[in-house]
Short mmCIF file of C-alpha atoms and ligand atoms in Angstrom, two decimals:
data_model
loop_
_atom_site.label_atom_id
_atom_site.label_comp_id
_atom_site.label_asym_id
_atom_site.label_seq_id
_atom_site.Cartn_x
_atom_site.Cartn_y
_atom_site.Cartn_z
CA MET A 780 51.85 -21.97 39.73
CA HIS A 781 53.95 -24.08 38.90
CA GLN A 782 55.67 -24.65 35.35
CA THR A 783 56.68 -27.72 33.72
CA ALA A 784 59.75 -28.60 32.25
CA LEU A 785 59.83 -31.40 29.18
CA ILE A 786 63.64 -33.29 29.83
CA VAL A 787 64.05 -35.42 27.32
CA GLU A 788 67.59 -37.20 27.11
CA ASP A 789 67.97 -40.96 27.40
CA ASP A 790 71.04 -40.56 30.64
CA PRO A 791 69.17 -41.15 33.79
CA ALA A 792 72.21 -38.85 36.15
CA THR A 793 71.76 -35.96 33.60
CA ARG A 794 68.67 -36.33 33.92
CA HIS A 795 68.82 -36.00 37.84
CA VAL A 796 70.98 -32.93 37.93
CA LEU A 797 69.06 -31.11 35.88
CA SER A 798 65.59 -31.50 37.42
CA SER A 799 67.10 -30.89 40.53
CA SER A 800 68.93 -27.64 39.25
CA LEU A 801 65.57 -26.72 37.41
CA ALA A 802 63.73 -27.37 40.74
CA THR A 803 65.55 -24.71 42.81
CA ALA A 804 63.99 -22.08 40.29
CA GLY A 805 60.62 -23.97 41.21
CA ILE A 806 60.08 -25.68 37.78
CA LYS A 807 58.58 -29.50 37.67
CA SER A 808 60.11 -31.88 35.68
CA LEU A 809 59.20 -34.83 33.48
CA PHE A 810 60.98 -37.22 31.61
CA ALA A 811 61.29 -38.64 28.51
CA GLY A 812 64.49 -41.12 28.18
CA SER A 813 62.90 -41.62 24.42
CA ALA A 814 61.01 -39.71 21.56
CA ALA A 815 58.53 -42.00 21.81
CA ALA A 816 58.30 -40.99 25.58
CA MET A 817 58.49 -37.39 24.12
CA TRP A 818 55.40 -37.46 21.93
CA ALA A 819 53.32 -39.17 24.87
CA LEU A 820 54.45 -36.54 27.14
CA MET A 821 53.56 -33.64 25.03
CA GLY A 822 49.94 -34.66 25.92
CA GLU A 823 51.06 -32.79 29.41
CA ASP A 824 51.93 -29.25 27.59
CA PRO A 825 55.17 -28.74 29.09
CA ASP A 826 55.81 -25.25 29.22
CA VAL A 827 59.87 -25.56 27.95
CA VAL A 828 61.56 -28.42 26.70
CA ILE A 829 64.97 -28.97 27.33
CA LEU A 830 65.91 -31.40 24.42
CA ASP A 831 69.10 -33.85 23.59
CA LEU A 832 69.96 -34.47 20.23
CA GLY A 833 71.68 -38.30 20.71
CA LEU A 834 68.54 -40.48 21.53
CA PRO A 835 68.06 -44.05 21.22
CA ASP A 836 65.28 -44.12 18.49
CA ALA A 837 65.66 -40.39 16.48
CA ASP A 838 67.50 -38.22 15.63
CA GLY A 839 67.51 -35.17 17.93
CA PHE A 840 66.77 -32.30 14.91
CA ASP A 841 64.66 -34.85 12.81
CA LEU A 842 62.22 -34.98 16.05
CA LEU A 843 62.56 -31.17 16.79
CA ARG A 844 61.41 -30.42 12.98
CA ARG A 845 58.60 -32.63 13.75
CA LEU A 846 57.38 -31.26 17.15
CA ARG A 847 57.45 -27.88 15.10
CA GLU A 848 55.08 -29.42 13.36
CA GLN A 849 53.17 -29.39 15.56
CA SER A 850 53.40 -27.01 18.94
CA ASP A 851 55.14 -23.19 19.59
CA VAL A 852 56.57 -24.59 22.95
CA PRO A 853 60.01 -23.35 23.66
CA VAL A 854 62.70 -25.51 22.74
CA LEU A 855 66.26 -25.07 24.53
CA ILE A 856 68.59 -27.67 22.46
CA HIS A 857 71.68 -29.47 25.61
CA SER A 858 74.08 -31.77 23.44
CA THR A 859 77.73 -32.66 22.65
CA ARG A 860 76.65 -31.66 19.42
CA SER A 861 77.76 -28.21 19.86
CA ALA A 862 79.60 -27.18 17.05
CA GLU A 863 78.79 -23.90 15.39
CA ILE A 864 77.05 -25.50 12.59
CA GLU A 865 75.04 -27.47 14.63
CA ARG A 866 73.95 -25.05 16.69
CA ILE A 867 73.18 -23.06 13.18
CA VAL A 868 70.77 -25.82 11.94
CA GLY A 869 69.44 -25.88 15.35
CA ILE A 870 67.95 -22.67 15.84
CA GLU A 871 67.17 -22.29 11.81
CA ILE A 872 64.93 -25.74 12.10
CA GLY A 873 62.64 -23.81 15.25
CA ALA A 874 65.24 -24.62 18.69
CA ASP A 875 64.38 -21.34 20.60
CA ASP A 876 68.08 -21.46 22.41
CA PHE A 877 71.27 -23.89 22.59
CA LEU A 878 73.78 -25.28 25.56
CA ALA A 879 76.29 -27.55 24.87
CA LYS A 880 77.20 -30.42 27.63
CA PRO A 881 78.38 -30.02 29.70
CA CYS A 882 76.75 -26.58 31.04
CA ASN A 883 76.79 -24.84 34.23
CA MET A 884 73.57 -25.61 35.95
CA ARG A 885 72.69 -22.48 36.87
CA GLU A 886 73.53 -21.34 33.42
CA LEU A 887 71.12 -23.40 32.52
CA VAL A 888 68.53 -22.35 34.93
CA ALA A 889 68.95 -19.07 33.60
CA ARG A 890 68.12 -19.65 30.17
CA VAL A 891 65.18 -21.71 30.96
CA SER A 892 64.18 -19.22 33.46
CA SER A 893 64.31 -16.52 30.47
CA LEU A 894 62.48 -18.64 27.87
CA LEU A 895 59.59 -19.21 30.21
CA ARG A 896 59.45 -15.71 31.01
CA ARG A 897 59.59 -14.76 27.10
CA ALA A 898 56.61 -16.74 26.28
CA GLN A 899 54.49 -15.80 29.43
CA GLY A 900 54.72 -12.11 27.83
CA ARG A 901 54.14 -13.48 24.29
CA ALA A 902 51.04 -14.92 26.11
CA SER A 903 50.10 -11.59 27.90
CA GLN A 904 50.70 -9.48 24.67
CA SER A 905 48.77 -11.07 22.56
CA ARG A 906 45.75 -11.17 25.00
CA ALA A 907 46.52 -7.35 25.82
CA ARG A 908 46.40 -6.95 21.80
CA PRO A 909 43.80 -9.62 20.54
CA CYS A 910 43.37 -8.32 17.07
CA GLY A 911 46.31 -5.42 15.97
CA MET A 912 47.27 -7.28 12.78
CA LEU A 913 50.04 -5.99 11.37
CA SER A 914 51.09 -5.36 7.69
CA PHE A 915 54.29 -4.96 5.73
CA GLY A 916 54.70 -5.95 2.64
CA ASP A 917 53.81 -9.47 1.90
CA TRP A 918 53.25 -10.43 4.49
CA ARG A 919 50.98 -9.89 8.07
CA LEU A 920 51.40 -10.95 11.95
CA ASP A 921 48.67 -11.84 13.80
CA PRO A 922 49.28 -11.27 16.94
CA ALA A 923 46.34 -12.87 18.69
CA THR A 924 47.47 -16.55 17.38
CA ARG A 925 51.35 -15.19 17.23
CA THR A 926 51.18 -16.06 13.37
CA LEU A 927 53.46 -14.75 10.43
CA ILE A 928 50.56 -14.66 7.05
CA GLY A 929 52.19 -14.75 3.86
CA ARG A 930 50.13 -13.16 0.27
CA ASP A 931 48.58 -16.69 -0.11
CA GLY A 932 47.26 -16.81 2.81
CA GLN A 933 49.63 -19.57 3.71
CA PRO A 934 50.98 -19.41 7.61
CA ALA A 935 54.53 -19.53 8.17
CA ALA A 936 56.21 -21.13 11.58
CA LEU A 937 57.87 -18.84 13.88
CA GLY A 938 59.41 -20.20 17.56
CA VAL A 939 59.05 -18.29 20.04
CA SER A 940 62.87 -16.32 20.02
CA ALA A 941 62.10 -15.40 16.11
CA TYR A 942 58.51 -14.04 17.06
CA ALA A 943 59.81 -11.89 19.73
CA LEU A 944 62.34 -10.43 17.56
CA LEU A 945 60.15 -9.65 14.89
CA SER A 946 57.70 -8.04 17.04
CA CYS A 947 60.71 -5.70 17.96
CA PHE A 948 61.28 -4.84 14.83
CA LEU A 949 57.76 -4.56 13.92
CA ASP A 950 57.57 -2.07 16.30
CA LYS A 951 60.16 0.09 15.24
CA PRO A 952 60.85 0.53 11.96
CA PHE A 953 63.32 2.39 10.58
CA GLN A 954 64.91 2.80 13.60
CA PRO A 955 68.68 0.88 14.61
CA LEU A 956 68.59 -1.49 16.83
CA SER A 957 71.56 -3.14 18.56
CA ARG A 958 72.38 -6.48 19.46
CA GLU A 959 72.06 -5.41 23.25
CA VAL A 960 68.13 -4.47 22.34
CA LEU A 961 67.57 -7.10 20.13
CA SER A 962 69.09 -9.36 23.37
CA ARG A 963 67.06 -7.48 26.02
CA ALA A 964 63.62 -8.37 23.79
CA LEU A 965 64.51 -12.33 24.30
CA LYS A 966 64.85 -11.38 27.47
CA ARG A 967 68.33 -12.36 27.98
CA GLU A 968 71.76 -11.32 29.00
CA TYR A 969 73.97 -9.65 26.13
CA THR A 970 77.38 -11.49 25.62
CA PRO A 971 78.87 -9.95 22.78
CA TYR A 972 80.43 -12.76 21.10
CA ASP A 973 77.08 -14.43 21.36
CA ARG A 974 76.03 -15.14 18.15
CA ILE A 975 72.26 -16.13 18.61
CA ILE A 976 70.94 -12.88 18.13
CA ASP A 977 72.09 -13.14 14.19
CA VAL A 978 71.40 -16.44 13.74
CA HIS A 979 68.27 -15.59 14.60
CA VAL A 980 67.75 -12.74 12.12
CA SER A 981 69.39 -14.64 9.21
CA GLN A 982 66.32 -17.24 10.04
CA ILE A 983 63.69 -14.14 9.99
CA ARG A 984 64.90 -12.87 6.88
CA ARG A 985 65.04 -16.90 4.89
CA LEU A 986 61.57 -17.16 5.84
CA LEU A 987 60.34 -13.34 4.63
CA GLY A 988 61.80 -13.04 1.79
CA LYS A 989 63.06 -10.19 -0.36
CA GLN A 990 60.74 -7.19 -0.72
CA ALA A 991 59.04 -6.21 -4.54
CA ASP A 992 62.48 -4.49 -5.30
CA GLY A 993 64.64 -7.09 -4.31
CA SER A 994 65.64 -5.89 -0.66
CA ALA A 995 65.78 -8.04 2.86
CA TYR A 996 63.35 -6.54 5.08
CA ILE A 997 65.92 -6.19 8.07
CA LYS A 998 69.05 -4.87 6.90
CA THR A 999 72.39 -5.02 8.78
CA LEU A 1000 74.21 -2.19 10.12
CA ARG A 1001 77.99 -2.34 10.38
CA SER A 1002 78.79 -2.65 14.00
CA GLN A 1003 75.20 -1.48 14.94
CA GLY A 1004 72.92 -4.18 14.52
CA TYR A 1005 70.02 -4.76 12.84
CA VAL A 1006 67.43 -1.83 10.99
CA PHE A 1007 63.79 -3.12 9.48
CA THR A 1008 62.85 -1.11 6.45
CA THR A 1009 59.78 -1.37 5.68
CA THR A 1010 56.30 0.49 6.89
CA VAL A 1011 54.69 -1.65 9.46
CA GLU A 1012 51.03 -0.66 9.31
CA GLN A 1013 47.83 -1.31 12.02
CA LEU A 1014 44.93 -3.14 10.08
CA GLU A 1015 41.25 -1.84 10.96
CA THR A 1016 40.10 -4.77 13.22
CA PRO A 1017 36.46 -5.94 11.87
CA THR A 1018 34.07 -5.18 14.19
CA1 CA B 125 72.28 -38.93 24.95
#
């Protein structure tokens, strides 16, 4: 079955290069040259979105924020705005990955494929464990709907990457997890200077807030990675 990437990009030449590269990996492309066109094509249910931040009719970050209110489709930002701060902002408002323009097309295809595998893994995992609600601290995670629910019953938005990482922590509470192990949870090749894991972890931390005793749910272990420091309970399935 073909998977489909929605390429949101106002430069026709870039669109062409992206779509022909994705085609080599069997990924079909849809094109949107503007934010308005993107909204029109979201109805086609793309498997991944490749988002240029500089569009004629919208600021890419605003667009991403609004997209996240409605969809958890994996998003890869592909932008000339590639400063560290732009990457961090992009990831914090819900992008799953970031590539600076111009990028190596092989790298782009590898990142897109990795997002697609992750989204698929998440879908099959939720089918395999349809009702295993997990509880920790003030939070519950429902793997069936991939929703994080607060004490007040309000759901909190989790992107594909944040969900994959949080699941990895909840599977192994009190065990140190290296950045390498966490990269594997993202089905991503580990590179020591890649800060994406740290950015996602700080995003999850901010989302979870503090525990009752004022400490963070996820602690940093110097030169080792991270550890989740709360008991995780599997709640009984109501029958
Ligand atoms: Ca542009």
